[in-house]
Amino acid sequence: DAGITQSPRHKVTETGTPVTLRCHQTENHRYMYWYRQDPGHGLRLIHYSYGVKDTDKGEVSDGYSVSRSKTEDFLLTLESATSSQTSVYFCAITRGGITGELFFGEGSRLTVL
Amino acid sequence: GQQVMQIPQYQHVQEGEDFTTYCNSSTTLSNIQWYKQRPGGHPVFLIQLVKSGEVKKQKRLTFQFGEAKKNSSLHITATQTTDVGTYFCAGSRDFGNEKLTFGTGTRLTIIP
């Protein structure tokens, strides 16, 4: 258990509404990640963070923004949700560097109607 | 960009049969990791390989990294119902400096 909690775990929203997913860790790890998982695509990196206020884009960052104002919290925001953003979102941390073993949260299932 | 493909996408086996999933990269990798995700769960780290030709075993699971470090495989001997799930590989071209890229995964189902 890497002390990662995601909230909310499930959310249904309508197209055009803003959505924020929260990832909280208890171990003060430097690197945090947001992935989305869709059938046939595996896990795709949205954004990641390498420290407070230090973030960078992943391979599918369009339509998403992130913030990390504290070491323990990494927020993923969909400014205006679209149906293509219906997915399962996983937060993860690495205890080592950027290519270390990933520890995932339980996931947040988002449905955009 | 870097691409990591896995085959097959799905595999159904009778309990007790063997299972293999293959991971192929378009570029040379510095390391490769394997994860297992149970249905409804989150991915869990299994192992990391870093050396050319490396072979590691975990009970009934055998992991191999190709000589050219562009492919890898996971072999499960005598599958059990507890092996059900999706297996993902993830690789990086520059260990310690570059993010991991995940393969598309192989979903294993077991027929009792």
Coordinates of C-alpha atoms in Angstrom, one line a residue:
Chain A
D1 CA 0.0 0.0 0.0
A2 CA 1.6 3.3 -1.1
G3 CA -0.9 5.5 0.7
I4 CA -2.6 6.8 -2.4
T5 CA -6.2 7.9 -2.4
Q6 CA -8.3 9.2 -5.2
S7 CA -11.5 11.1 -5.0
P8 CA -14.2 10.9 -6.2
R9 CA -14.1 7.2 -7.1
H10 CA -17.1 7.5 -9.3
K11 CA -18.6 10.5 -11.0
V12 CA -21.2 11.1 -13.6
T13 CA -21.4 14.5 -15.2
E14 CA -22.7 16.3 -18.2
T15 CA -20.9 17.6 -21.3
G16 CA -19.4 21.0 -20.8
T17 CA -19.2 20.9 -17.0
P18 CA -15.9 21.2 -15.1
V19 CA -14.6 18.2 -13.2
T20 CA -11.7 17.9 -10.8
L21 CA -10.2 14.7 -9.7
R22 CA -8.0 14.6 -6.6
C23 CA -5.0 12.4 -5.8
H24 CA -3.6 12.4 -2.3
Q25 CA -0.5 10.6 -1.2
T26 CA 0.8 10.2 2.4
E27 CA 4.5 9.4 1.7
N28 CA 5.8 12.7 0.2
H29 CA 7.0 11.2 -3.0
R30 CA 8.3 13.7 -5.6
Y31 CA 6.8 12.1 -8.8
M32 CA 3.0 11.9 -9.3
Y33 CA 1.2 10.9 -12.4
W34 CA -2.3 10.9 -14.0
Y35 CA -3.2 8.1 -16.4
R36 CA -6.4 7.3 -18.2
Q37 CA -7.3 3.8 -19.2
D38 CA -9.5 2.9 -22.1
P39 CA -10.2 -0.4 -23.8
G40 CA -7.7 -1.1 -26.5
H41 CA -5.4 1.7 -25.4
G42 CA -3.9 0.5 -22.2
L43 CA -2.7 3.2 -19.8
R44 CA -1.9 6.6 -21.3
L45 CA -0.1 9.3 -19.5
I46 CA -2.0 12.6 -19.2
H47 CA 0.2 14.8 -17.0
Y48 CA 2.8 14.2 -14.4
S49 CA 4.5 16.2 -11.7
Y50 CA 8.1 16.2 -10.4
G51 CA 7.6 18.5 -7.5
V52 CA 5.4 21.3 -6.1
K53 CA 4.3 23.5 -9.0
D54 CA 6.4 21.5 -11.4
T55 CA 4.3 19.7 -14.0
D56 CA 4.6 18.5 -17.5
K57 CA 2.5 17.0 -20.3
G58 CA 2.1 13.4 -21.1
E59 CA 0.9 11.9 -24.4
V60 CA -2.8 12.7 -24.1
S61 CA -2.8 16.1 -22.3
D62 CA -5.3 18.0 -24.5
G63 CA -8.4 19.0 -22.6
Y64 CA -6.7 18.5 -19.2
S65 CA -4.9 20.7 -16.7
V66 CA -3.2 19.8 -13.5
S67 CA -2.0 21.5 -10.4
R68 CA 0.2 20.6 -7.5
S69 CA 0.3 23.2 -4.8
K70 CA 1.3 20.7 -2.1
T71 CA 3.6 17.7 -2.2
E72 CA 0.7 15.4 -1.2
D73 CA -2.0 16.5 -3.6
F74 CA -2.1 16.3 -7.4
L75 CA -5.3 17.6 -9.0
L76 CA -6.5 16.8 -12.5
T77 CA -9.1 19.2 -14.0
L78 CA -11.3 18.8 -17.0
E79 CA -12.3 22.4 -17.7
S80 CA -15.2 21.5 -20.0
A81 CA -15.8 17.7 -20.0
T82 CA -16.5 15.9 -23.2
S83 CA -17.9 12.4 -23.9
S84 CA -14.4 11.4 -25.2
Q85 CA -13.1 11.9 -21.6
T86 CA -15.3 9.2 -20.2
S87 CA -12.7 6.9 -18.8
V88 CA -11.1 5.4 -15.8
Y89 CA -8.4 7.7 -14.3
F90 CA -5.6 6.4 -12.3
C91 CA -3.2 8.4 -10.2
A92 CA 0.2 6.9 -9.5
I93 CA 3.5 7.7 -7.7
T94 CA 7.0 6.4 -8.0
R95 CA 9.1 5.9 -5.0
G96 CA 12.3 6.2 -7.0
G97 CA 12.9 8.3 -10.1
I98 CA 10.7 8.9 -13.1
T99 CA 11.2 5.3 -14.4
G100 CA 10.8 3.6 -11.0
E101 CA 8.1 1.2 -10.0
L102 CA 4.7 2.8 -10.3
F103 CA 2.2 2.5 -7.4
F104 CA -1.4 3.2 -8.5
G105 CA -4.4 4.5 -6.7
E106 CA -7.7 2.7 -6.9
G107 CA -8.9 4.7 -9.9
S108 CA -11.7 7.2 -10.5
R109 CA -14.4 6.2 -13.0
L110 CA -15.7 9.2 -14.9
T111 CA -18.8 9.2 -17.1
V112 CA -19.5 12.2 -19.3
L113 CA -23.0 12.2 -20.7
Chain B
G1 CA 7.1 8.7 -30.6
Q2 CA 7.8 5.5 -28.8
Q3 CA 5.3 2.7 -29.3
V4 CA 5.0 -0.4 -27.3
M5 CA 2.7 -3.1 -28.6
Q6 CA 1.4 -6.2 -26.9
I7 CA 0.1 -9.4 -28.4
P8 CA -2.3 -11.0 -28.1
Q9 CA -4.9 -8.5 -27.0
Y10 CA -7.0 -11.3 -25.5
Q11 CA -6.3 -14.9 -24.5
H12 CA -8.6 -17.5 -23.3
V13 CA -7.0 -20.6 -21.8
Q14 CA -8.2 -23.7 -20.0
E15 CA -7.1 -23.8 -16.4
G16 CA -3.8 -25.6 -16.3
E17 CA -2.6 -24.6 -19.7
D18 CA 0.3 -22.2 -20.3
F19 CA 0.0 -18.6 -21.3
T20 CA 2.4 -16.2 -23.0
T21 CA 2.1 -12.5 -23.8
Y22 CA 4.6 -10.6 -25.9
C23 CA 5.7 -7.0 -25.8
N24 CA 7.4 -5.3 -28.7
S25 CA 8.9 -1.9 -28.9
S26 CA 9.6 0.3 -31.9
T27 CA 12.8 1.4 -30.2
T28 CA 15.5 0.0 -28.0
L29 CA 14.5 0.1 -24.3
S30 CA 16.6 0.7 -21.3
N31 CA 14.2 -1.2 -19.0
I32 CA 10.9 -2.9 -19.1
Q33 CA 8.4 -3.4 -16.3
W34 CA 5.4 -5.8 -16.1
Y35 CA 2.1 -5.1 -14.3
K36 CA -1.0 -7.1 -13.5
Q37 CA -4.5 -5.6 -13.2
R38 CA -7.2 -7.8 -11.8
P39 CA -10.8 -7.1 -13.1
G40 CA -12.1 -3.9 -11.5
G41 CA -8.7 -3.3 -9.9
H42 CA -5.7 -1.1 -10.4
P43 CA -2.4 -2.1 -12.0
V44 CA 0.1 -3.8 -9.7
F45 CA 3.8 -4.0 -10.3
L46 CA 5.2 -7.4 -11.0
I47 CA 8.8 -7.0 -12.0
Q48 CA 11.5 -4.9 -13.8
L49 CA 14.1 -6.1 -16.3
V50 CA 17.1 -4.1 -17.3
K51 CA 19.7 -6.3 -18.8
S52 CA 19.9 -7.7 -22.4
G53 CA 18.7 -11.3 -22.4
E54 CA 17.6 -11.2 -18.7
V55 CA 15.3 -13.9 -17.4
K56 CA 13.6 -13.7 -14.1
K57 CA 11.1 -16.1 -12.5
Q58 CA 8.4 -15.6 -9.9
K59 CA 6.9 -19.0 -9.1
R60 CA 4.9 -19.9 -12.2
L61 CA 5.7 -16.6 -14.0
T62 CA 8.8 -16.3 -16.2
F63 CA 9.8 -12.9 -17.6
Q64 CA 12.3 -12.4 -20.4
F65 CA 14.0 -9.3 -21.9
G66 CA 15.2 -9.8 -25.5
E67 CA 18.8 -9.7 -26.5
A68 CA 18.2 -6.5 -28.6
K69 CA 16.2 -5.0 -25.7
K70 CA 13.3 -4.3 -28.1
N71 CA 11.0 -7.1 -26.9
S72 CA 9.9 -8.9 -23.8
S73 CA 7.7 -11.8 -22.8
L74 CA 5.7 -13.0 -19.8
H75 CA 5.0 -16.7 -19.6
I76 CA 2.7 -18.3 -17.0
T77 CA 3.0 -22.1 -16.5
A78 CA -0.1 -24.1 -15.6
T79 CA -2.5 -21.2 -15.3
Q80 CA -4.8 -20.9 -12.3
T81 CA -8.0 -18.9 -11.8
T82 CA -6.0 -16.4 -9.8
D83 CA -4.1 -15.5 -12.9
V84 CA -7.1 -13.8 -14.5
G85 CA -6.5 -10.2 -15.4
T86 CA -4.8 -7.9 -17.8
Y87 CA -1.1 -7.9 -18.1
F88 CA 0.7 -4.8 -19.2
C89 CA 4.3 -4.1 -20.1
A90 CA 5.8 -0.7 -19.8
G91 CA 9.2 0.5 -21.1
S92 CA 11.5 3.4 -21.1
R93 CA 14.3 4.4 -23.6
D94 CA 16.3 6.2 -21.0
F95 CA 16.3 4.7 -17.6
G96 CA 16.0 7.3 -14.9
N97 CA 15.3 10.1 -17.3
E98 CA 12.3 9.2 -19.4
K99 CA 8.8 8.3 -18.5
L100 CA 7.4 4.8 -19.1
T101 CA 5.3 4.0 -22.1
F102 CA 2.7 1.3 -21.5
G103 CA 1.7 -1.4 -23.9
T104 CA -1.9 -2.0 -24.8
G105 CA -2.2 -5.0 -22.5
T106 CA -3.2 -8.7 -22.8
R107 CA -6.4 -9.7 -21.1
L108 CA -6.3 -13.3 -19.8
T109 CA -9.4 -15.3 -19.0
I110 CA -9.3 -18.8 -17.6
I111 CA -11.8 -21.4 -18.4
P112 CA -12.3 -23.6 -15.4

